[in-house]
């Protein structure tokens, strides 16, 4: 419509009207571009908040998960300490030795875990939308947090490569599964005195496996506590960014 009017004005040499029409066109194009930019900026802010909401929830869920891991390993460490204490006490009774051994193989003889949820972060990273997080420091702290998770998993994997062969030997040489309530019924019955005598005859091997698990438990508890602390710190940063 405007183009027809311009052509008509050119034919009629109505230059004032031509400039008015051109100005209308320029203003219209400018307003259209500005409106597009405003909509794009609004969508980017909305998407940023959505991602921050999701990452914040993911980070908080991981902190809760790590606390559960810490609780399990703390219980295991306590059982391991009690087991070693009974083994090292020459006056321990048969009942105390058997009970401590059963507790250790039920609670202390465990493998730690570190499996954080990373779905939202991997989605943002894979799509390139990480740059939508406008606060550079927050963005870098989030990346650093998930990198730290990878580091914890690598450390755990390396320690497990060391721990599993030791556990395999004790399982084979000592019939460790005899002391696990879930599998004890698969072995022939023994009197308490017989069971205590078997434990006493394997004190050195049992002390070594207890020490190995204690080392792993103590190390992992420290990592869980660190993971909880940095996760909570990032969650607080995200909440502050969202104005919560």
PDB file of N, CA and C in Angstrom, residues 113-198:
ATOM      1  N   UNK A 113      28.838 -44.841  47.244  1.00  0.00           N
ATOM      2  CA  UNK A 113      28.276 -44.415  45.967  1.00  0.00           C
ATOM      3  C   UNK A 113      28.453 -42.912  45.791  1.00  0.00           C
ATOM      4  N   UNK A 114      28.525 -42.498  44.533  1.00  0.00           N
ATOM      5  CA  UNK A 114      28.474 -41.080  44.216  1.00  0.00           C
ATOM      6  C   UNK A 114      27.883 -40.953  42.816  1.00  0.00           C
ATOM      7  N   UNK A 115      26.570 -40.787  42.763  1.00  0.00           N
ATOM      8  CA  UNK A 115      25.858 -40.741  41.489  1.00  0.00           C
ATOM      9  C   UNK A 115      24.923 -39.532  41.463  1.00  0.00           C
ATOM     10  N   UNK A 116      25.468 -38.331  41.278  1.00  0.00           N
ATOM     11  CA  UNK A 116      24.623 -37.134  41.263  1.00  0.00           C
ATOM     12  C   UNK A 116      23.723 -37.097  40.027  1.00  0.00           C
ATOM     13  N   UNK A 117      22.625 -36.379  40.155  1.00  0.00           N
ATOM     14  CA  UNK A 117      21.732 -36.143  39.018  1.00  0.00           C
ATOM     15  C   UNK A 117      22.320 -34.985  38.204  1.00  0.00           C
ATOM     16  N   UNK A 118      22.496 -35.189  36.906  1.00  0.00           N
ATOM     17  CA  UNK A 118      23.130 -34.164  36.067  1.00  0.00           C
ATOM     18  C   UNK A 118      22.313 -33.875  34.805  1.00  0.00           C
ATOM     19  N   UNK A 119      21.057 -34.321  34.782  1.00  0.00           N
ATOM     20  CA  UNK A 119      20.237 -34.232  33.573  1.00  0.00           C
ATOM     21  C   UNK A 119      20.102 -32.804  33.068  1.00  0.00           C
ATOM     22  N   UNK A 120      19.739 -31.877  33.944  1.00  0.00           N
ATOM     23  CA  UNK A 120      19.517 -30.491  33.521  1.00  0.00           C
ATOM     24  C   UNK A 120      20.811 -29.839  33.041  1.00  0.00           C
ATOM     25  N   UNK A 121      21.884 -30.039  33.784  1.00  0.00           N
ATOM     26  CA  UNK A 121      23.155 -29.429  33.388  1.00  0.00           C
ATOM     27  C   UNK A 121      23.611 -29.959  32.033  1.00  0.00           C
ATOM     28  N   UNK A 122      23.521 -31.258  31.824  1.00  0.00           N
ATOM     29  CA  UNK A 122      23.935 -31.841  30.541  1.00  0.00           C
ATOM     30  C   UNK A 122      23.076 -31.319  29.398  1.00  0.00           C
ATOM     31  N   UNK A 123      21.789 -31.099  29.656  1.00  0.00           N
ATOM     32  CA  UNK A 123      20.892 -30.550  28.636  1.00  0.00           C
ATOM     33  C   UNK A 123      21.328 -29.141  28.260  1.00  0.00           C
ATOM     34  N   UNK A 124      21.578 -28.313  29.246  1.00  0.00           N
ATOM     35  CA  UNK A 124      21.997 -26.928  28.978  1.00  0.00           C
ATOM     36  C   UNK A 124      23.340 -26.891  28.261  1.00  0.00           C
ATOM     37  N   UNK A 125      24.252 -27.736  28.701  1.00  0.00           N
ATOM     38  CA  UNK A 125      25.587 -27.752  28.110  1.00  0.00           C
ATOM     39  C   UNK A 125      25.534 -28.240  26.665  1.00  0.00           C
ATOM     40  N   UNK A 126      24.738 -29.281  26.419  1.00  0.00           N
ATOM     41  CA  UNK A 126      24.673 -29.866  25.078  1.00  0.00           C
ATOM     42  C   UNK A 126      24.008 -28.925  24.075  1.00  0.00           C
ATOM     43  N   UNK A 127      23.037 -28.142  24.526  1.00  0.00           N
ATOM     44  CA  UNK A 127      22.322 -27.235  23.624  1.00  0.00           C
ATOM     45  C   UNK A 127      23.000 -25.879  23.474  1.00  0.00           C
ATOM     46  N   UNK A 128      24.051 -25.646  24.244  1.00  0.00           N
ATOM     47  CA  UNK A 128      24.735 -24.366  24.181  1.00  0.00           C
ATOM     48  C   UNK A 128      24.027 -23.259  24.930  1.00  0.00           C
ATOM     49  N   UNK A 129      22.978 -23.615  25.675  1.00  0.00           N
ATOM     50  CA  UNK A 129      22.198 -22.606  26.394  1.00  0.00           C
ATOM     51  C   UNK A 129      22.820 -22.192  27.719  1.00  0.00           C
ATOM     52  N   UNK A 130      23.984 -22.713  28.008  1.00  0.00           N
ATOM     53  CA  UNK A 130      24.660 -22.323  29.234  1.00  0.00           C
ATOM     54  C   UNK A 130      24.957 -20.820  29.230  1.00  0.00           C
ATOM     55  N   UNK A 131      25.181 -20.284  28.030  1.00  0.00           N
ATOM     56  CA  UNK A 131      25.489 -18.862  27.907  1.00  0.00           C
ATOM     57  C   UNK A 131      24.295 -17.982  28.233  1.00  0.00           C
ATOM     58  N   UNK A 132      23.094 -18.585  28.323  1.00  0.00           N
ATOM     59  CA  UNK A 132      21.916 -17.801  28.696  1.00  0.00           C
ATOM     60  C   UNK A 132      21.978 -17.337  30.144  1.00  0.00           C
ATOM     61  N   UNK A 133      22.804 -18.005  30.954  1.00  0.00           N
ATOM     62  CA  UNK A 133      22.974 -17.566  32.343  1.00  0.00           C
ATOM     63  C   UNK A 133      23.872 -16.336  32.306  1.00  0.00           C
ATOM     64  N   UNK A 134      23.255 -15.188  32.491  1.00  0.00           N
ATOM     65  CA  UNK A 134      23.948 -13.916  32.243  1.00  0.00           C
ATOM     66  C   UNK A 134      25.010 -13.580  33.272  1.00  0.00           C
ATOM     67  N   UNK A 135      24.837 -14.045  34.513  1.00  0.00           N
ATOM     68  CA  UNK A 135      25.829 -13.774  35.554  1.00  0.00           C
ATOM     69  C   UNK A 135      27.033 -14.696  35.331  1.00  0.00           C
ATOM     70  N   UNK A 136      28.137 -14.110  34.902  1.00  0.00           N
ATOM     71  CA  UNK A 136      29.321 -14.895  34.559  1.00  0.00           C
ATOM     72  C   UNK A 136      29.840 -15.692  35.738  1.00  0.00           C
ATOM     73  N   UNK A 137      29.892 -15.074  36.915  1.00  0.00           N
ATOM     74  CA  UNK A 137      30.412 -15.767  38.097  1.00  0.00           C
ATOM     75  C   UNK A 137      29.531 -16.957  38.459  1.00  0.00           C
ATOM     76  N   UNK A 138      28.222 -16.765  38.399  1.00  0.00           N
ATOM     77  CA  UNK A 138      27.303 -17.869  38.702  1.00  0.00           C
ATOM     78  C   UNK A 138      27.463 -18.983  37.683  1.00  0.00           C
ATOM     79  N   UNK A 139      27.570 -18.607  36.415  1.00  0.00           N
ATOM     80  CA  UNK A 139      27.737 -19.607  35.357  1.00  0.00           C
ATOM     81  C   UNK A 139      29.007 -20.425  35.583  1.00  0.00           C
ATOM     82  N   UNK A 140      30.092 -19.756  35.932  1.00  0.00           N
ATOM     83  CA  UNK A 140      31.360 -20.457  36.159  1.00  0.00           C
ATOM     84  C   UNK A 140      31.289 -21.346  37.411  1.00  0.00           C
ATOM     85  N   UNK A 141      30.580 -20.879  38.431  1.00  0.00           N
ATOM     86  CA  UNK A 141      30.444 -21.691  39.650  1.00  0.00           C
ATOM     87  C   UNK A 141      29.620 -22.948  39.396  1.00  0.00           C
ATOM     88  N   UNK A 142      28.608 -22.837  38.552  1.00  0.00           N
ATOM     89  CA  UNK A 142      27.797 -24.014  38.206  1.00  0.00           C
ATOM     90  C   UNK A 142      28.647 -25.025  37.442  1.00  0.00           C
ATOM     91  N   UNK A 143      29.394 -24.542  36.463  1.00  0.00           N
ATOM     92  CA  UNK A 143      30.271 -25.431  35.687  1.00  0.00           C
ATOM     93  C   UNK A 143      31.301 -26.085  36.603  1.00  0.00           C
ATOM     94  N   UNK A 144      31.879 -25.298  37.512  1.00  0.00           N
ATOM     95  CA  UNK A 144      32.879 -25.820  38.443  1.00  0.00           C
ATOM     96  C   UNK A 144      32.279 -26.884  39.361  1.00  0.00           C
ATOM     97  N   UNK A 145      31.029 -26.678  39.783  1.00  0.00           N
ATOM     98  CA  UNK A 145      30.368 -27.650  40.659  1.00  0.00           C
ATOM     99  C   UNK A 145      30.232 -29.003  39.978  1.00  0.00           C
ATOM    100  N   UNK A 146      29.750 -28.998  38.749  1.00  0.00           N
ATOM    101  CA  UNK A 146      29.559 -30.267  38.043  1.00  0.00           C
ATOM    102  C   UNK A 146      30.891 -30.908  37.660  1.00  0.00           C
ATOM    103  N   UNK A 147      31.898 -30.083  37.427  1.00  0.00           N
ATOM    104  CA  UNK A 147      33.241 -30.627  37.186  1.00  0.00           C
ATOM    105  C   UNK A 147      33.764 -31.318  38.446  1.00  0.00           C
ATOM    106  N   UNK A 148      33.436 -30.735  39.600  1.00  0.00           N
ATOM    107  CA  UNK A 148      33.837 -31.331  40.878  1.00  0.00           C
ATOM    108  C   UNK A 148      33.146 -32.683  41.055  1.00  0.00           C
ATOM    109  N   UNK A 149      31.880 -32.789  40.638  1.00  0.00           N
ATOM    110  CA  UNK A 149      31.179 -34.074  40.706  1.00  0.00           C
ATOM    111  C   UNK A 149      31.933 -35.129  39.896  1.00  0.00           C
ATOM    112  N   UNK A 150      32.377 -34.746  38.702  1.00  0.00           N
ATOM    113  CA  UNK A 150      33.139 -35.684  37.857  1.00  0.00           C
ATOM    114  C   UNK A 150      34.420 -36.121  38.565  1.00  0.00           C
ATOM    115  N   UNK A 151      35.061 -35.172  39.226  1.00  0.00           N
ATOM    116  CA  UNK A 151      36.306 -35.482  39.939  1.00  0.00           C
ATOM    117  C   UNK A 151      36.047 -36.479  41.072  1.00  0.00           C
ATOM    118  N   UNK A 152      34.981 -36.268  41.824  1.00  0.00           N
ATOM    119  CA  UNK A 152      34.641 -37.197  42.905  1.00  0.00           C
ATOM    120  C   UNK A 152      34.402 -38.609  42.350  1.00  0.00           C
ATOM    121  N   UNK A 153      33.715 -38.690  41.229  1.00  0.00           N
ATOM    122  CA  UNK A 153      33.422 -39.996  40.640  1.00  0.00           C
ATOM    123  C   UNK A 153      34.702 -40.696  40.179  1.00  0.00           C
ATOM    124  N   UNK A 154      35.624 -39.920  39.631  1.00  0.00           N
ATOM    125  CA  UNK A 154      36.898 -40.504  39.196  1.00  0.00           C
ATOM    126  C   UNK A 154      37.699 -41.031  40.384  1.00  0.00           C
ATOM    127  N   UNK A 155      37.719 -40.259  41.466  1.00  0.00           N
ATOM    128  CA  UNK A 155      38.439 -40.694  42.674  1.00  0.00           C
ATOM    129  C   UNK A 155      37.817 -41.966  43.222  1.00  0.00           C
ATOM    130  N   UNK A 156      36.491 -41.997  43.300  1.00  0.00           N
ATOM    131  CA  UNK A 156      35.802 -43.178  43.815  1.00  0.00           C
ATOM    132  C   UNK A 156      36.071 -44.390  42.941  1.00  0.00           C
ATOM    133  N   UNK A 157      36.043 -44.201  41.638  1.00  0.00           N
ATOM    134  CA  UNK A 157      36.294 -45.305  40.722  1.00  0.00           C
ATOM    135  C   UNK A 157      37.696 -45.880  40.927  1.00  0.00           C
ATOM    136  N   UNK A 158      38.685 -44.993  41.086  1.00  0.00           N
ATOM    137  CA  UNK A 158      40.052 -45.458  41.323  1.00  0.00           C
ATOM    138  C   UNK A 158      40.189 -46.201  42.638  1.00  0.00           C
ATOM    139  N   UNK A 159      39.523 -45.702  43.677  1.00  0.00           N
ATOM    140  CA  UNK A 159      39.579 -46.371  44.978  1.00  0.00           C
ATOM    141  C   UNK A 159      38.863 -47.721  44.947  1.00  0.00           C
ATOM    142  N   UNK A 160      37.791 -47.801  44.191  1.00  0.00           N
ATOM    143  CA  UNK A 160      37.059 -49.061  44.085  1.00  0.00           C
ATOM    144  C   UNK A 160      37.903 -50.119  43.375  1.00  0.00           C
ATOM    145  N   UNK A 161      38.693 -49.684  42.398  1.00  0.00           N
ATOM    146  CA  UNK A 161      39.589 -50.627  41.719  1.00  0.00           C
ATOM    147  C   UNK A 161      40.581 -51.242  42.703  1.00  0.00           C
ATOM    148  N   UNK A 162      40.910 -50.495  43.722  1.00  0.00           N
ATOM    149  CA  UNK A 162      41.839 -50.970  44.756  1.00  0.00           C
ATOM    150  C   UNK A 162      41.116 -51.812  45.801  1.00  0.00           C
ATOM    151  N   UNK A 163      39.876 -51.419  46.145  1.00  0.00           N
ATOM    152  CA  UNK A 163      39.145 -52.072  47.226  1.00  0.00           C
ATOM    153  C   UNK A 163      38.554 -53.422  46.830  1.00  0.00           C
ATOM    154  N   UNK A 164      38.022 -53.514  45.625  1.00  0.00           N
ATOM    155  CA  UNK A 164      37.302 -54.730  45.219  1.00  0.00           C
ATOM    156  C   UNK A 164      38.159 -55.994  45.296  1.00  0.00           C
ATOM    157  N   UNK A 165      39.409 -55.987  44.814  1.00  0.00           N
ATOM    158  CA  UNK A 165      40.215 -57.216  44.938  1.00  0.00           C
ATOM    159  C   UNK A 165      40.452 -57.643  46.388  1.00  0.00           C
ATOM    160  N   UNK A 166      40.592 -56.663  47.290  1.00  0.00           N
ATOM    161  CA  UNK A 166      40.777 -56.988  48.708  1.00  0.00           C
ATOM    162  C   UNK A 166      39.521 -57.652  49.250  1.00  0.00           C
ATOM    163  N   UNK A 167      38.371 -57.105  48.908  1.00  0.00           N
ATOM    164  CA  UNK A 167      37.111 -57.682  49.346  1.00  0.00           C
ATOM    165  C   UNK A 167      36.892 -59.063  48.739  1.00  0.00           C
ATOM    166  N   UNK A 168      37.318 -59.227  47.492  1.00  0.00           N
ATOM    167  CA  UNK A 168      37.146 -60.531  46.840  1.00  0.00           C
ATOM    168  C   UNK A 168      37.918 -61.608  47.593  1.00  0.00           C
ATOM    169  N   UNK A 169      39.123 -61.267  48.069  1.00  0.00           N
ATOM    170  CA  UNK A 169      39.922 -62.254  48.805  1.00  0.00           C
ATOM    171  C   UNK A 169      39.259 -62.617  50.126  1.00  0.00           C
ATOM    172  N   UNK A 170      38.757 -61.610  50.844  1.00  0.00           N
ATOM    173  CA  UNK A 170      38.138 -61.898  52.138  1.00  0.00           C
ATOM    174  C   UNK A 170      36.843 -62.679  51.955  1.00  0.00           C
ATOM    175  N   UNK A 171      36.147 -62.419  50.853  1.00  0.00           N
ATOM    176  CA  UNK A 171      34.915 -63.156  50.568  1.00  0.00           C
ATOM    177  C   UNK A 171      35.222 -64.630  50.348  1.00  0.00           C
ATOM    178  N   UNK A 172      36.298 -64.895  49.634  1.00  0.00           N
ATOM    179  CA  UNK A 172      36.651 -66.268  49.316  1.00  0.00           C
ATOM    180  C   UNK A 172      37.301 -66.979  50.506  1.00  0.00           C
ATOM    181  N   UNK A 173      38.259 -66.323  51.142  1.00  0.00           N
ATOM    182  CA  UNK A 173      39.045 -66.982  52.187  1.00  0.00           C
ATOM    183  C   UNK A 173      38.287 -67.121  53.509  1.00  0.00           C
ATOM    184  N   UNK A 174      37.403 -66.167  53.789  1.00  0.00           N
ATOM    185  CA  UNK A 174      36.756 -66.150  55.095  1.00  0.00           C
ATOM    186  C   UNK A 174      35.266 -66.491  55.026  1.00  0.00           C
ATOM    187  N   UNK A 175      34.753 -66.758  53.849  1.00  0.00           N
ATOM    188  CA  UNK A 175      33.312 -66.963  53.702  1.00  0.00           C
ATOM    189  C   UNK A 175      32.547 -65.771  54.281  1.00  0.00           C
ATOM    190  N   UNK A 176      32.893 -64.566  53.827  1.00  0.00           N
ATOM    191  CA  UNK A 176      32.314 -63.357  54.407  1.00  0.00           C
ATOM    192  C   UNK A 176      30.799 -63.327  54.322  1.00  0.00           C
ATOM    193  N   UNK A 177      30.239 -63.918  53.283  1.00  0.00           N
ATOM    194  CA  UNK A 177      28.780 -63.877  53.133  1.00  0.00           C
ATOM    195  C   UNK A 177      28.063 -64.714  54.188  1.00  0.00           C
ATOM    196  N   UNK A 178      28.818 -65.524  54.922  1.00  0.00           N
ATOM    197  CA  UNK A 178      28.221 -66.268  56.033  1.00  0.00           C
ATOM    198  C   UNK A 178      27.676 -65.304  57.096  1.00  0.00           C
ATOM    199  N   UNK A 179      28.268 -64.113  57.165  1.00  0.00           N
ATOM    200  CA  UNK A 179      27.926 -63.170  58.224  1.00  0.00           C
ATOM    201  C   UNK A 179      26.886 -62.143  57.789  1.00  0.00           C
ATOM    202  N   UNK A 180      26.489 -62.210  56.537  1.00  0.00           N
ATOM    203  CA  UNK A 180      25.442 -61.318  56.040  1.00  0.00           C
ATOM    204  C   UNK A 180      24.090 -61.991  56.259  1.00  0.00           C
ATOM    205  N   UNK A 181      23.178 -61.280  56.912  1.00  0.00           N
ATOM    206  CA  UNK A 181      21.883 -61.877  57.244  1.00  0.00           C
ATOM    207  C   UNK A 181      21.121 -62.380  56.019  1.00  0.00           C
ATOM    208  N   UNK A 182      21.403 -61.750  54.871  1.00  0.00           N
ATOM    209  CA  UNK A 182      20.675 -62.151  53.670  1.00  0.00           C
ATOM    210  C   UNK A 182      21.148 -63.486  53.111  1.00  0.00           C
ATOM    211  N   UNK A 183      22.377 -63.879  53.439  1.00  0.00           N
ATOM    212  CA  UNK A 183      22.931 -65.110  52.862  1.00  0.00           C
ATOM    213  C   UNK A 183      23.386 -66.115  53.913  1.00  0.00           C
ATOM    214  N   UNK A 184      23.277 -65.770  55.185  1.00  0.00           N
ATOM    215  CA  UNK A 184      23.766 -66.660  56.256  1.00  0.00           C
ATOM    216  C   UNK A 184      23.088 -68.028  56.219  1.00  0.00           C
ATOM    217  N   UNK A 185      21.805 -68.041  55.840  1.00  0.00           N
ATOM    218  CA  UNK A 185      21.069 -69.310  55.852  1.00  0.00           C
ATOM    219  C   UNK A 185      21.557 -70.301  54.797  1.00  0.00           C
ATOM    220  N   UNK A 186      22.394 -69.845  53.886  1.00  0.00           N
ATOM    221  CA  UNK A 186      22.907 -70.726  52.840  1.00  0.00           C
ATOM    222  C   UNK A 186      24.115 -71.540  53.316  1.00  0.00           C
ATOM    223  N   UNK A 187      24.632 -71.213  54.499  1.00  0.00           N
ATOM    224  CA  UNK A 187      25.804 -71.894  55.038  1.00  0.00           C
ATOM    225  C   UNK A 187      25.387 -72.832  56.167  1.00  0.00           C
ATOM    226  N   UNK A 188      26.208 -73.872  56.422  1.00  0.00           N
ATOM    227  CA  UNK A 188      25.893 -74.785  57.541  1.00  0.00           C
ATOM    228  C   UNK A 188      25.903 -74.040  58.869  1.00  0.00           C
ATOM    229  N   UNK A 189      25.033 -74.464  59.766  1.00  0.00           N
ATOM    230  CA  UNK A 189      24.968 -73.826  61.088  1.00  0.00           C
ATOM    231  C   UNK A 189      26.237 -74.103  61.882  1.00  0.00           C
ATOM    232  N   UNK A 190      26.620 -73.081  62.683  1.00  0.00           N
ATOM    233  CA  UNK A 190      27.752 -73.238  63.592  1.00  0.00           C
ATOM    234  C   UNK A 190      27.338 -72.714  64.950  1.00  0.00           C
ATOM    235  N   UNK A 191      27.896 -73.294  65.979  1.00  0.00           N
ATOM    236  CA  UNK A 191      27.632 -72.751  67.309  1.00  0.00           C
ATOM    237  C   UNK A 191      28.341 -71.411  67.433  1.00  0.00           C
ATOM    238  N   UNK A 192      27.936 -70.625  68.431  1.00  0.00           N
ATOM    239  CA  UNK A 192      28.567 -69.336  68.649  1.00  0.00           C
ATOM    240  C   UNK A 192      30.055 -69.503  68.942  1.00  0.00           C
ATOM    241  N   UNK A 193      30.399 -70.509  69.695  1.00  0.00           N
ATOM    242  CA  UNK A 193      31.811 -70.746  70.019  1.00  0.00           C
ATOM    243  C   UNK A 193      32.599 -71.088  68.764  1.00  0.00           C
ATOM    244  N   UNK A 194      32.019 -71.908  67.884  1.00  0.00           N
ATOM    245  CA  UNK A 194      32.694 -72.263  66.636  1.00  0.00           C
ATOM    246  C   UNK A 194      32.870 -71.028  65.753  1.00  0.00           C
ATOM    247  N   UNK A 195      31.821 -70.232  65.659  1.00  0.00           N
ATOM    248  CA  UNK A 195      31.892 -69.023  64.839  1.00  0.00           C
ATOM    249  C   UNK A 195      32.943 -68.056  65.389  1.00  0.00           C
ATOM    250  N   UNK A 196      32.951 -67.863  66.720  1.00  0.00           N
ATOM    251  CA  UNK A 196      33.931 -66.964  67.333  1.00  0.00           C
ATOM    252  C   UNK A 196      35.341 -67.491  67.131  1.00  0.00           C
ATOM    253  N   UNK A 197      35.508 -68.811  67.210  1.00  0.00           N
ATOM    254  CA  UNK A 197      36.827 -69.407  66.998  1.00  0.00           C
ATOM    255  C   UNK A 197      37.316 -69.170  65.586  1.00  0.00           C
ATOM    256  N   UNK A 198      36.415 -69.258  64.599  1.00  0.00           N
ATOM    257  CA  UNK A 198      36.809 -69.007  63.208  1.00  0.00           C
ATOM    258  C   UNK A 198      37.216 -67.546  63.030  1.00  0.00           C
TER     259      UNK A 198
END
